[in-house]
Every structure is written in structure tokens, then in C-alpha cells.
């Protein structure tokens, strides 16, 4: 009987977002999840087989045959096929776009394995030795090849050895062949992390998680103070999953955390651990994905997209630092890796662990409502105390005549720490040298010519840079508006912190870690390794230094300006401030010596800053959830917007205003809908222009309960909008409303 394949063609377009039927040629053995090449109009395009059937309603004259198989096996696992269907439905994207999340670009691009010439015996060792009695080099090579049946690379042989290999090949005793070579990320990274005895809190958490591997899968929130040993609990749970023949995925929020995790997991699990994230080379990504798909690697460590790793028999999925906004994708489909993880665990019967010292307010609220099992670790490992925290009122410093960015308390603490031979971390969450350049005569500020943002001065190359589009300008000598020479730099970035620190502490060995200093492929690993080995005394950085890192030698953490994130146009600003401060404070005192933290603030009485000093998460949660209930913020409301972008500002504004009227009319048609709506308003986006595209938004605020129907309407409205030259995208509770 004839077989037909229903194929999703790799075109991200709503016009072709459906399955196309193709005839399977006789003798072609296909499986669901395989990639194939199909005719599509005049083109040959790749696609994924979604279903095989013996029946079709398509007329025979319209059927075209599949041209070729791309792979020798299915590249999309059945569970991941189901996940792609959910992704397409949940985030209103095409099935092709969903499958692109599942299949990395390196796999879709058909990268080929890296090969090197190698030699191996094709005859029995005794026979080969008998025929090579006169050549000692050939006999030595035969003995070596006998110990390596998989072959020896020619590049590993001396010139004389390579010549002996060619001689053996001529005699028919050996063959020279292309041997596949795996590109291994972090190959030179030391394996660290000796096995330790678990504390009672760790033991209880590991026992509860491991019990779920044998029974009904559960979702856990592992809430432990900084330094309580969450990673060791992860390692024990992963080991138990492997013993049960199951695989595991560990998500980390930042690439900066990946090398440390890799070193710890390789120390315990060897080559069974693979790594996936965007900073790897194309070849490394391809080889690691293949190792996972072929079952050679059963543990995956990676950033957001690793949630789609092709791990068969998945038993455990861990989301470390679950509160981080980096788990939300900024490109369409704008998925939340935490929700994807939850659905994937449900589809594969796996256990989910969300870990954090500062869980997101929404996750903690869900946990209290019974959606997750709460596991708490309230003490640091080995009974180590939390660091002592001192909050310095920078207003009093100014009154006392101290105009430096370092308070007297912080300066004294740095001197004491350096004299004691210990390490310091200084945290400032803004890179660059100065935040903006402004004329003191007329008030003119240098803005990006393509975006509605000020440009940041970078002293390393004496340029002004836009952190949104990458535009670069030379800093003006005089004001472009009034010609005044009184144009100055304002604000403080990490470059300026480093510059001022070196002036005050010239003998200290200093590293700066931010996006400007870690652009090279190996910069991050080299910097972290240097600091962890004690080859530098001070690490200055942005939020890259704030979370997850284990630096046993750090006894002092200084926060230059704790208020920076408090005044952002974001209802989460208090939460983000508490999380950042708690996390960076947790870098101090993780070794044998106690830690100390100095937090500099112009608002020391703010509850987010005061409660972070004591790491009192529950008190912060109660204060924050009360504020959100009173002001109707998530989880009590849903904040969404239709973002309109385009080249013509008038068209963008008009489209937003038209959408506002349509949405408002839809809600007013029905009394129940009207009660669901809190606010609908068209306005200019806070960042009104990025990369020469203007941005307006229709802000829609809804009561959380019963909002599904309204959100579905908004999604359909955005998807159906086809105004030439404009894009309309729906964002639901986005990480930022900028």
C-alpha cells in the first residue's frame, strides 16, 4: 500500500503554516520526526515529517514525491514533537518557528562532522608482525594500533610513524580513513568540586526529589539561602536519575555560570555531561547536540534554549536561578523557558526542580497555592554564617564632604581585605565609563541617531556607543547644539569604577567583567579561572558577577549604587533590586573565612534594600505581594501590550490608536468582558525608536482570573494585522516594557 507523509516545510510564514502531503517513494524507509527534502513550487526545501499515513484526500495528480532523506534517523523526538505543537499553540507562532526552537540552526544547516585522518589495523596483529620483520618502526606502530582498535590519528604520529602507516596501508595491513572528531567545549577547563557530605537541609531536599523520580513526577521549588548548597542537591538528584536510566537537563540563566557548572558536573559524571549555549562555536554546538541525540551524553547543562535538548527518557529538569528574566526569549516566539520546562516534564513524566535563593514573586505565589512542593534550606553549608551587611547612607557621605564613589566604610573595608590577602568583588550594574554626555550650558544630551536612548561613553576606545543597536560615534569636543565647550560626561559605569579604583588602590590586581570585556570566546572562562585561582585580588563587574559564582577567597562584596534598579519604569523594580542585592551579597564568605558586605545607597530605608541585607525573603515577599495586590500587578493582573513598529512614525501612531479603539469596542460589547478589563490605552513606547523603527504600544491591563479569552482575542488580533510596513506583536507580562 502507498505511504504518504504529512510534512511541515521549513518556511516561517502563516500563509503556509500547515502540513503538506507528499508521496513516499517505494523503498524509502521514513519515520516521524525525520527531516526530508521536498519540492515546494519551483524550490527544493527541507521539512519535517509530522505523520505517516496510508490514506489521503489529496488527488493523485497533485501529489509530488519526497526527494530525499536528510538524516539517517529522526532528529525530532516524539515528545519534542508534542512540545513543538504546544509551543506553536501557546505562543501563537507557526509550526515551522516552533520546530526551529527544537532544532538548532547548526543542525538545520547540515553541518558535517569534523574529521581527521587516522590509521587502524585491518589484519591480525600476529600476521602483520610476521610480514614486517625488517621494519622496527612498522612493528612499533602495529603494537600501538593493536591497543587502539578505533584507530590512531596521523597527526599524533611523528613523521616516521606517519610514513610507517602509509607503508602498512600499501601492504594491505592497515587502512587510513577519515575519523570523526568531537569538538569538546571547555576542553581545558579543570574538573572541580569534590564530593561533600550533605547538610540536613540538603539531605532532605535531595531525598524528596529523588523519591519523585521513582513515583509520581512532581514540581519542586528549592528555596535556599545563598551558599546553602543547591548545586550539590542538583548533582545528587542527577546521579539518581542516571542510575534509573534517565537523562537530566540543568538550565542556568547566564553563560557566565556555565563554565563553573560544567567543571563541577564533569568531575562527577565525566563525558556523559554535555553543554549547550550560544557562545559555543558552530561546530561545538553541532557536536554536542549530536552527542545528546545519539545518547552519548545523558546530562545537559545550558542556557535557555537547552530546554529543547534531545534527551531521551528525560527524568529530571532543573532550572537554576529560576527568577532570572533571561529565561524569557526576546525573539519570536517569545517563550518562557520555565513554562516550557514545566510542559516538557508533564509530557515526558519528568521531575521539575526550580531553584533560587530569591524566587520570583509569581513562582512563590504559585508554590503557596500548591502548584509546586516547597523545599527550604535556611542555612549555609558547614554552618557558615551569612555575611555581615552594612548599609551606608550616601547622603550623609556627601554632607560629610566625601564626593568619591567609595564611601569611607567601603574604602576602609577594601584596605583591610587586601592587606589580609583576601579577595573583593565590587558590583555596579552599568557597563561603560559614563552613562551619558550632556552640555552644561544648554542641556543638550547626545542621543543615538537610530534609537531613542542616550549613548554611553566608553573610555577604552574613547567612543560613544548605543547599547541597543551598536551605533558608535566619536565624543563631541563642543556642544553640537550651542557650540559650548562645557560638554561633560555624567553617570558612572564599570569602566569608571575600575579607573577610580586603580587610582586609589594602584597595587591591587584588578579584573573587570562585563559585556565589553568578555566578547571573545574564551574571555569569560579565562577571567573566572584567573580570579578563582587567586591571581587577581579584585573583580569589578555588572550582574554577571552577582549570581551563582562560588569564589571561596572572596570575603568582601561592595555594592557601589544599590538604588540603580529601584527607579526603573518597571513594576518589578523592587523585586529585581532585592534579588540582585541578595545574590551579590551571597558571593561573600563562601569559604572558611566569614564574609562582609558594604551596600551604598541613597535610599537605605527602602524595604527592598533593608530586607536584602538580612536575606529575609519571606518578609520581602509579604511586603511585595501586598503592594502588588493593592496596585493590581501580577499575579493579580495580567499586563500585556500590542507593540506596533514601523519606519513611519505617523503610521505607527495611527495603527496603535486604531487598535485601541477596536480593543475597547470589543470589551464594551459584553458586560462580562468589560468587567475583565482594567485599562486599555495607546501610547508611545518608553523607547520610542530603536534601529530607526518607531514604536508605539497599546497597553492592556486585565484581571488575572478569567483572562484567557481576552488574551486569545488579542493574540488573534495581532496575528491578523497585515498593515503594509508595520509589525504588530503581542507581549504578555514581558520582561521589560521598554
XYZ file of C-alpha atoms in Angstrom:
738
model
C 0.000 0.000 0.000
C 1.244 3.507 -0.809
C 2.555 5.589 2.100
C 2.124 9.339 2.396
C 3.995 11.800 4.584
C 2.500 14.926 6.136
C 5.340 17.434 6.184
C 5.888 20.858 7.771
C 8.033 22.792 5.310
C 10.715 24.993 6.875
C 9.146 28.348 5.959
C 8.198 30.664 8.812
C 5.093 32.106 7.187
C 1.479 31.967 8.293
C 0.426 31.518 4.654
C 1.992 28.057 4.557
C 1.552 27.145 8.218
C 0.016 23.735 7.574
C 1.034 20.180 6.776
C 1.624 19.313 3.124
C 1.110 15.803 1.790
C 3.858 14.072 -0.185
C 4.172 10.585 -1.596
C 6.867 8.425 -0.024
C 8.896 6.761 -2.817
C 8.983 2.973 -2.807
C 11.876 1.673 -0.728
C 12.289 4.890 1.290
C 12.005 3.957 4.960
C 10.781 7.072 6.774
C 9.879 7.763 10.394
C 8.010 10.590 12.086
C 10.453 13.295 13.160
C 12.832 12.817 10.237
C 13.938 15.657 8.015
C 13.348 15.353 4.304
C 13.860 17.411 1.163
C 10.636 18.131 -0.691
C 9.613 20.016 -3.838
C 7.779 23.235 -2.944
C 6.763 25.164 -6.010
C 9.947 25.538 -8.053
C 12.164 25.129 -4.993
C 13.654 22.231 -3.040
C 13.137 22.848 0.684
C 13.749 20.966 3.920
C 10.863 19.829 6.051
C 9.990 17.613 8.998
C 7.768 14.547 8.753
C 4.867 15.048 11.188
C 2.815 11.969 10.324
C 2.834 8.911 8.061
C -0.417 7.525 6.679
C -1.812 5.195 4.015
C -4.757 7.442 3.318
C -5.017 10.880 1.753
C -7.697 13.141 0.298
C -5.217 14.862 -1.999
C -5.818 13.988 -5.687
C -3.113 11.756 -7.134
C -2.232 14.290 -9.852
C -1.377 16.886 -7.173
C 0.863 14.609 -5.144
C 4.609 15.041 -5.501
C 7.194 12.628 -4.119
C 9.682 13.303 -1.355
C 13.048 13.941 -2.983
C 15.441 12.688 -0.286
C 16.027 11.908 3.362
C 18.283 14.423 5.079
C 19.280 12.282 8.070
C 19.575 8.601 8.887
C 17.307 8.860 11.927
C 14.563 11.097 13.326
C 16.011 14.342 14.658
C 12.823 15.364 16.487
C 11.854 13.022 19.316
C 8.120 12.215 19.661
C 7.941 14.099 22.979
C 9.605 17.127 21.391
C 7.129 16.933 18.513
C 4.342 17.269 21.074
C 6.246 20.112 22.734
C 6.540 21.922 19.389
C 2.772 21.645 18.907
C 2.208 23.142 22.356
C 4.740 25.899 21.676
C 3.014 26.867 18.420
C -0.391 26.996 20.114
C 0.715 28.734 23.321
C 2.872 31.439 21.742
C 0.850 31.847 18.526
C 3.747 31.041 16.207
C 3.982 28.873 13.118
C 4.846 25.215 13.466
C 7.989 25.889 11.430
C 9.075 28.507 14.005
C 8.363 26.065 16.846
C 10.438 23.357 15.168
C 13.285 25.833 14.724
C 13.373 26.128 18.515
C 13.638 22.345 18.751
C 16.291 22.013 16.025
C 19.367 24.259 16.366
C 20.476 26.266 13.349
C 23.628 24.143 13.136
C 21.544 21.002 12.612
C 19.250 22.715 10.099
C 22.326 23.960 8.211
C 23.512 20.350 7.777
C 26.938 20.917 9.265
C 29.193 17.947 8.703
C 31.163 16.197 11.435
C 34.790 17.267 11.742
C 37.146 14.531 10.562
C 40.877 13.872 10.792
C 42.872 11.165 9.021
C 43.552 8.153 11.215
C 45.031 4.697 10.751
C 43.857 1.302 12.061
C 44.843 -2.339 11.569
C 42.928 -4.421 9.071
C 44.886 -7.633 9.726
C 45.522 -9.691 12.829
C 48.419 -8.392 14.900
C 50.411 -11.636 14.571
C 50.058 -11.710 10.795
C 51.031 -8.055 10.499
C 54.105 -8.534 12.672
C 55.115 -11.591 10.680
C 55.083 -9.578 7.422
C 57.028 -6.625 8.875
C 60.021 -8.330 10.475
C 62.545 -5.959 8.887
C 60.946 -2.630 9.910
C 61.137 -1.768 13.586
C 59.012 1.405 13.109
C 56.237 -0.574 11.418
C 56.322 -3.199 14.193
C 56.120 -0.459 16.854
C 53.151 1.077 15.056
C 51.427 -2.311 14.741
C 51.723 -2.799 18.513
C 50.259 0.657 19.129
C 47.392 0.123 16.692
C 46.582 -3.209 18.305
C 45.946 -1.333 21.569
C 43.710 1.213 19.789
C 41.247 -0.673 17.579
C 39.322 2.573 16.934
C 42.427 3.978 15.232
C 45.229 6.479 15.864
C 45.227 9.949 14.312
C 48.039 10.538 11.834
C 48.606 13.968 13.369
C 49.508 12.249 16.649
C 52.276 10.253 14.967
C 55.771 11.502 14.327
C 56.721 11.904 10.621
C 58.388 8.500 10.715
C 55.246 6.980 12.238
C 53.063 8.507 9.514
C 55.391 7.050 6.885
C 55.110 3.647 8.577
C 51.298 3.958 8.478
C 51.342 4.547 4.725
C 53.676 1.577 4.270
C 51.281 -0.665 6.230
C 48.408 0.556 4.083
C 50.301 -0.382 0.900
C 50.831 -3.866 2.285
C 47.113 -4.203 2.989
C 47.712 -4.495 6.727
C 46.119 -1.186 7.739
C 43.818 1.483 6.371
C 43.957 5.265 6.566
C 40.453 6.656 6.977
C 38.643 9.888 7.978
C 37.901 9.617 11.686
C 35.163 11.742 13.243
C 36.481 14.188 15.859
C 34.245 15.631 18.545
C 34.693 19.326 19.262
C 34.514 19.486 23.064
C 33.586 22.806 24.708
C 35.695 23.875 27.683
C 38.148 21.054 26.963
C 40.881 22.656 29.054
C 38.583 23.514 31.934
C 39.709 21.806 35.157
C 37.250 19.367 36.715
C 36.409 20.835 40.110
C 34.137 20.066 43.003
C 34.975 17.218 45.342
C 32.110 15.179 46.735
C 30.957 16.560 50.084
C 28.809 15.388 52.961
C 25.304 16.826 52.729
C 23.861 19.034 55.439
C 20.494 18.004 56.920
C 18.729 20.569 54.738
C 20.467 19.303 51.609
C 19.806 15.691 52.585
C 16.090 16.317 52.994
C 15.806 18.175 49.679
C 17.762 15.517 47.752
C 15.718 12.712 49.326
C 12.384 14.342 48.397
C 13.473 14.998 44.808
C 14.920 11.505 44.323
C 11.739 9.925 45.695
C 9.787 11.719 42.956
C 11.996 10.044 40.329
C 10.513 6.698 41.364
C 6.927 7.772 41.884
C 4.552 10.369 40.527
C 6.609 13.198 38.948
C 6.363 16.453 40.876
C 7.401 20.089 40.546
C 9.577 21.454 43.360
C 10.689 24.926 44.362
C 14.091 24.560 46.041
C 14.439 27.749 48.072
C 17.788 28.019 49.809
C 19.777 30.977 51.096
C 22.913 31.864 49.141
C 25.643 29.336 49.899
C 23.208 26.675 51.137
C 24.459 24.147 48.573
C 21.717 23.933 45.958
C 24.215 22.760 43.330
C 25.185 19.729 45.407
C 21.498 18.806 45.678
C 21.253 19.076 41.885
C 24.256 16.780 41.465
C 22.832 14.130 43.789
C 19.460 14.226 42.012
C 21.116 13.950 38.585
C 23.161 10.965 39.752
C 19.998 9.202 40.915
C 18.280 9.947 37.616
C 21.198 8.392 35.710
C 21.137 5.304 37.942
C 17.498 4.850 36.938
C 18.396 5.027 33.242
C 17.003 8.551 32.856
C 18.511 11.735 31.468
C 18.708 15.196 33.028
C 18.809 18.828 31.908
C 20.174 21.685 34.024
C 19.343 25.215 32.872
C 21.430 28.178 34.039
C 20.407 31.791 33.373
C 23.750 33.194 32.262
C 26.524 31.902 30.058
C 28.816 33.252 32.796
C 27.656 30.447 35.105
C 28.141 27.649 32.583
C 31.921 27.009 32.922
C 31.666 26.569 36.696
C 28.729 24.166 36.384
C 30.489 22.216 33.631
C 33.608 21.776 35.775
C 31.541 20.525 38.725
C 29.410 18.145 36.671
C 32.324 16.747 34.661
C 34.132 15.995 37.905
C 31.193 13.756 38.880
C 29.880 12.461 35.544
C 32.739 12.721 33.021
C 31.888 12.836 29.320
C 28.267 11.959 29.993
C 27.777 15.717 30.583
C 27.246 17.953 27.536
C 26.925 21.728 27.286
C 24.736 23.896 25.025
C 24.667 27.693 24.786
C 25.048 30.494 22.269
C 28.714 31.299 22.990
C 29.947 27.952 21.644
C 31.352 27.718 18.134
C 29.076 26.375 15.411
C 30.985 23.101 15.348
C 30.885 22.702 19.139
C 27.114 23.224 19.188
C 26.634 20.699 16.402
C 28.827 18.048 18.006
C 27.301 18.463 21.472
C 23.776 18.249 20.056
C 24.725 15.067 18.184
C 26.233 13.536 21.339
C 22.974 14.197 23.160
C 20.783 12.897 20.344
C 22.820 9.698 20.000
C 22.663 9.035 23.735
C 26.389 9.525 24.399
C 25.593 12.454 26.720
C 22.770 11.958 29.207
C 23.237 15.177 31.199
C 22.868 18.593 29.533
C 23.982 21.894 31.036
C 22.996 25.017 29.186
C 21.210 28.327 28.901
C 17.576 28.942 27.917
C 17.450 27.029 24.624
C 18.871 23.866 26.255
C 15.321 23.195 27.476
C 14.791 21.725 23.977
C 17.842 19.400 24.115
C 17.026 15.978 22.566
C 17.382 13.965 25.776
C 15.513 10.668 25.587
C 13.888 9.230 28.739
C 14.143 12.577 30.467
C 13.749 12.106 34.198
C 14.854 15.414 35.707
C 14.783 19.036 34.549
C 16.369 21.684 36.809
C 16.007 25.448 36.344
C 18.707 27.121 38.426
C 18.194 30.765 39.498
C 14.622 30.425 38.240
C 13.864 34.099 38.994
C 16.086 35.397 36.199
C 14.481 37.295 33.316
C 16.931 35.737 30.852
C 14.708 32.650 30.758
C 12.290 34.718 28.650
C 13.166 34.730 24.949
C 13.400 38.182 23.405
C 12.726 36.973 19.863
C 9.606 35.421 18.393
C 8.349 33.044 19.658
C 8.851 34.825 22.990
C 8.721 31.675 25.104
C 9.412 31.392 28.813
C 11.847 28.503 29.340
C 10.370 27.857 32.800
C 6.914 27.235 31.333
C 8.413 25.169 28.524
C 10.243 23.118 31.174
C 7.005 22.576 33.094
C 5.171 21.367 29.972
C 8.078 19.177 28.834
C 8.188 17.495 32.245
C 4.463 16.832 32.008
C 4.823 15.340 28.524
C 7.770 13.118 29.476
C 6.797 12.266 33.047
C 9.869 14.046 34.417
C 10.504 15.799 37.721
C 10.896 19.586 37.659
C 13.099 21.487 40.125
C 13.056 25.294 40.244
C 15.939 26.567 42.358
C 16.672 30.033 43.742
C 17.666 31.975 46.833
C 15.290 34.693 45.607
C 12.383 33.040 43.758
C 10.240 35.208 41.528
C 7.151 36.536 43.277
C 4.922 34.725 40.775
C 6.650 31.364 41.352
C 6.497 31.703 45.127
C 2.814 32.639 44.945
C 2.130 29.570 42.755
C 4.005 27.440 45.262
C 1.953 28.714 48.180
C -1.164 27.856 46.155
C 0.070 24.252 45.850
C 1.390 24.178 42.276
C 4.939 23.363 43.476
C 6.287 21.494 46.500
C 8.342 23.875 48.636
C 11.767 22.640 49.802
C 13.692 25.057 52.014
C 17.362 25.219 53.012
C 17.708 28.023 55.521
C 21.373 27.635 56.467
C 24.651 27.715 54.614
C 26.700 24.543 54.244
C 29.095 23.624 57.060
C 27.233 26.006 59.372
C 28.890 29.050 57.776
C 27.221 32.344 58.698
C 25.629 34.683 56.219
C 27.841 37.720 55.561
C 27.525 40.750 57.821
C 25.908 43.557 55.824
C 26.440 47.282 56.401
C 24.223 49.778 54.567
C 25.902 53.145 54.028
C 23.743 56.252 53.565
C 25.478 58.081 50.712
C 23.523 61.264 51.531
C 25.443 61.504 54.804
C 28.705 60.836 52.948
C 28.005 63.834 50.723
C 27.189 66.048 53.724
C 30.486 64.954 55.295
C 32.328 66.168 52.200
C 33.038 62.766 50.601
C 32.307 63.134 46.879
C 34.046 59.881 45.917
C 32.101 56.898 44.610
C 33.624 54.935 47.525
C 32.224 55.584 50.985
C 34.600 55.753 53.898
C 33.318 52.416 55.171
C 33.867 50.702 51.819
C 37.320 52.206 51.359
C 38.411 51.036 54.816
C 36.967 47.568 54.217
C 38.812 47.245 50.899
C 42.115 48.211 52.530
C 41.640 45.672 55.338
C 40.670 42.895 52.920
C 43.593 43.462 50.564
C 46.072 43.644 53.448
C 44.728 40.302 54.700
C 45.388 38.730 51.276
C 41.700 38.122 50.613
C 39.548 38.933 47.579
C 36.998 41.649 46.815
C 34.003 41.784 44.473
C 32.662 45.221 43.525
C 29.232 45.274 41.913
C 27.881 48.060 39.705
C 25.090 47.223 37.298
C 26.001 49.547 34.446
C 28.780 48.940 31.954
C 30.745 51.564 30.075
C 32.515 54.577 31.550
C 29.764 57.208 31.812
C 26.009 56.887 31.378
C 25.587 59.893 29.086
C 27.217 63.052 27.714
C 25.433 66.352 28.403
C 26.051 70.050 27.717
C 26.090 72.028 30.963
C 25.319 75.245 29.088
C 22.146 74.342 27.166
C 21.219 70.875 28.466
C 21.745 69.036 25.130
C 22.287 65.278 25.575
C 23.924 63.070 22.948
C 21.351 60.535 21.727
C 21.764 57.615 19.365
C 20.849 58.699 15.814
C 18.900 55.451 15.360
C 17.342 54.876 18.816
C 15.585 56.984 21.429
C 18.310 56.439 24.039
C 21.356 58.301 25.249
C 24.745 56.998 24.166
C 27.211 55.616 26.697
C 30.822 56.764 26.825
C 33.478 54.009 26.739
C 36.940 55.152 27.772
C 38.753 52.058 26.466
C 38.395 53.236 22.855
C 37.116 56.787 23.559
C 33.805 56.316 21.777
C 30.098 56.782 22.398
C 28.144 53.550 21.942
C 24.467 52.658 21.769
C 23.743 49.517 23.801
C 20.622 48.803 21.725
C 21.758 48.976 18.092
C 25.550 49.108 18.457
C 25.991 52.521 16.795
C 29.362 54.181 17.508
C 30.162 57.929 17.460
C 33.188 59.989 18.481
C 32.529 62.085 21.615
C 31.969 65.757 20.690
C 34.540 68.352 21.768
C 31.912 71.097 21.810
C 28.131 71.029 22.111
C 26.520 70.253 18.706
C 23.539 72.398 19.708
C 25.079 75.592 21.121
C 28.814 75.223 20.492
C 29.674 75.430 24.186
C 32.902 73.716 25.303
C 31.197 72.774 28.576
C 30.044 69.354 27.453
C 30.722 66.725 30.075
C 30.243 63.078 30.931
C 27.735 62.147 33.654
C 26.869 58.937 35.453
C 29.086 56.029 36.401
C 29.786 52.759 34.565
C 32.042 49.825 35.416
C 34.917 51.293 33.410
C 34.892 54.398 35.601
C 34.635 52.269 38.753
C 37.743 50.387 37.615
C 39.529 53.627 36.736
C 38.813 55.248 40.119
C 39.659 52.035 41.979
C 43.072 51.813 40.323
C 43.748 55.427 41.296
C 43.009 54.712 44.968
C 44.475 51.184 45.136
C 47.251 51.125 42.494
C 48.943 47.992 43.835
C 45.838 45.786 43.596
C 45.445 43.304 40.736
C 42.046 44.091 39.195
C 39.741 42.363 36.694
C 36.596 43.870 35.164
C 33.861 41.513 33.980
C 31.068 42.896 31.807
C 29.837 42.554 28.233
C 32.688 44.744 26.989
C 35.463 42.571 28.451
C 34.014 39.113 27.705
C 33.304 39.316 23.982
C 35.960 36.805 22.962
C 35.036 33.130 23.000
C 37.370 32.246 25.887
C 37.494 35.597 27.718
C 34.905 34.634 30.301
C 36.481 31.283 31.215
C 39.946 32.817 31.415
C 38.763 35.651 33.660
C 36.805 33.424 36.033
C 39.664 30.925 36.248
C 42.170 33.691 36.951
C 40.072 35.116 39.761
C 39.165 31.747 41.281
C 42.863 30.813 41.413
C 43.610 34.000 43.344
C 45.724 35.509 40.563
C 43.660 38.718 40.865
C 42.528 40.349 44.089
C 39.544 42.385 42.901
C 36.717 41.614 40.482
C 34.608 44.568 39.314
C 31.511 43.770 37.298
C 27.867 44.044 36.405
C 25.207 41.469 37.271
C 27.472 38.895 35.583
C 29.357 38.679 38.904
C 26.254 38.759 41.091
C 24.829 35.264 40.926
C 25.799 31.638 41.197
C 29.583 32.006 41.313
C 31.478 30.271 44.086
C 34.613 32.252 44.961
C 35.960 30.813 48.253
C 38.537 33.590 48.579
C 36.026 36.462 48.493
C 35.386 37.917 51.933
C 34.218 41.406 50.897
C 31.496 42.492 48.490
C 30.898 46.165 47.778
C 27.769 47.483 46.067
C 28.562 50.859 44.507
C 24.997 52.097 43.960
C 22.209 49.882 45.271
C 19.429 52.211 44.065
C 20.105 51.928 40.338
C 17.367 49.402 39.597
C 14.819 50.887 42.033
C 13.692 53.691 39.758
C 13.284 51.783 36.514
C 9.871 52.085 34.759
C 9.021 48.506 35.741
C 6.639 47.176 38.384
C 9.313 44.560 39.158
C 11.971 47.140 40.068
C 11.688 46.429 43.822
C 11.854 42.687 43.192
C 14.846 42.990 40.866
C 16.671 45.180 43.392
C 16.080 42.697 46.219
C 17.168 39.780 44.044
C 20.334 41.453 42.748
C 21.452 42.633 46.162
C 20.736 39.301 47.843
C 22.557 37.409 45.111
C 25.663 39.617 45.058
C 25.826 39.673 48.864
C 25.869 35.884 48.688
C 29.259 35.909 46.961
C 30.941 36.855 50.256
C 32.059 34.381 52.911
C 31.555 31.139 50.985
C 34.937 29.784 52.098
C 36.414 29.250 55.540
C 36.596 32.963 56.413
C 33.450 34.969 57.221
C 32.142 37.479 54.724
C 31.327 41.162 54.847
C 29.178 43.317 52.567
C 29.043 47.103 52.218
C 25.955 48.400 50.395
C 25.989 52.055 49.320
C 22.579 53.641 48.858
C 20.758 56.949 48.633
C 17.561 55.182 49.794
C 18.815 52.945 52.636
C 15.372 52.831 54.263
C 13.698 51.199 51.225
C 12.283 47.781 52.134
C 13.932 46.029 49.155
C 17.375 47.188 50.292
C 16.819 46.676 54.017
C 15.387 43.157 53.618
C 18.105 42.114 51.168
C 20.634 42.949 53.884
C 19.143 40.227 56.094
C 18.266 37.846 53.221
C 14.720 37.758 54.636
C 12.913 36.576 51.527
C 9.604 35.785 53.230
C 9.352 39.287 54.714
C 10.141 40.794 51.316
C 7.567 38.565 49.628
C 4.833 39.629 52.052
C 5.633 43.325 51.537
C 5.851 42.966 47.768
C 2.740 40.831 47.324
C 0.768 43.339 49.415
C 1.946 46.178 47.170
C 1.023 44.246 44.040
C -2.411 43.335 45.383
C -3.087 46.974 46.199
C -1.892 48.270 42.811
C -3.209 45.344 40.749
C 0.073 43.992 39.402
C 0.856 40.323 38.577
C -0.043 37.797 39.845
C -3.357 39.608 40.442
C -3.450 41.118 36.968
C -2.102 40.380 33.511
C -0.079 43.134 31.855
C 0.079 42.906 28.080
C 0.697 45.155 25.134
C 0.363 45.159 21.397
C 3.667 46.613 20.209
C 3.481 48.396 16.841
C 6.739 49.107 14.991
C 7.495 50.669 11.627
C 9.597 53.236 9.769
C 6.938 55.970 9.573
C 6.056 57.458 12.965
C 2.649 58.755 11.854
C 1.632 55.324 10.540
C 2.777 53.635 13.739
C 0.831 56.073 15.917
C -2.305 55.794 13.774
C -2.211 51.991 13.872
C -1.867 51.986 17.668
C -4.787 54.377 18.068
C -6.940 52.282 15.721
C -6.081 49.128 17.683
C -7.012 50.868 20.921
C -10.462 51.724 19.567
C -11.024 48.175 18.255
C -9.951 46.571 21.534
C -12.006 48.951 23.647
C -15.091 48.308 21.475
C -14.600 44.530 21.777
C -14.564 44.713 25.566
C -17.589 47.018 25.718
C -19.733 44.687 23.600
C -20.122 42.300 26.512
C -20.666 43.106 30.186
C -18.544 40.162 31.379
C -15.685 41.247 29.137
C -15.978 44.821 30.368
C -15.566 43.667 33.969
C -12.391 41.824 32.939
C -10.679 44.967 31.620
C -8.774 47.330 33.910
C -7.176 49.574 31.298
C -6.703 49.910 27.524
C -4.530 52.748 26.311
C -2.470 53.588 23.214
C 0.765 55.451 23.894
C 4.317 55.921 22.728
C 6.599 53.137 23.963
C 9.148 54.260 26.605
C 11.833 53.581 23.996
C 10.064 55.250 21.103
C 12.674 54.384 18.457
C 15.152 51.515 18.054
C 17.249 50.936 14.930
C 15.332 53.657 13.065
C 11.987 51.976 13.750
C 9.325 53.884 15.688
C 7.478 52.097 18.470
C 4.002 52.658 19.918
C 2.085 50.341 22.185
C -1.470 49.550 23.180
C -1.229 48.751 26.871
C -3.902 46.315 28.072
C -4.308 45.521 31.771
C -6.661 42.683 32.768
C -7.724 40.927 35.922
C -5.770 37.657 36.048
C -8.748 35.421 36.801
C -10.574 34.533 33.596
C -8.257 36.454 31.268
C -7.633 33.576 28.841
C -10.415 34.541 26.421
C -9.287 38.166 26.216
C -5.659 37.163 25.665
C -6.717 34.801 22.895
C -8.599 37.661 21.236
C -5.533 39.938 21.482
C -3.303 37.214 20.025
C -5.653 36.665 17.084
C -5.926 40.425 16.544
C -2.144 40.834 16.422
C -1.708 37.852 14.140
C -4.363 39.037 11.695
C -2.913 42.562 11.387
C -1.324 42.903 7.953
C -0.875 46.661 7.517
C 1.964 47.185 4.992
C 5.177 48.465 6.560
C 4.053 47.747 10.133
C 4.514 44.898 12.591
C 2.160 44.155 15.466
C 3.301 41.770 18.194
C 1.553 40.717 21.384
C 3.648 40.618 24.556
C 2.179 39.131 27.757
C 3.904 40.090 31.016
C 7.135 40.839 29.099
C 10.463 41.058 30.980
C 10.522 44.776 30.160
C 8.020 47.315 28.887
C 10.748 49.451 27.316
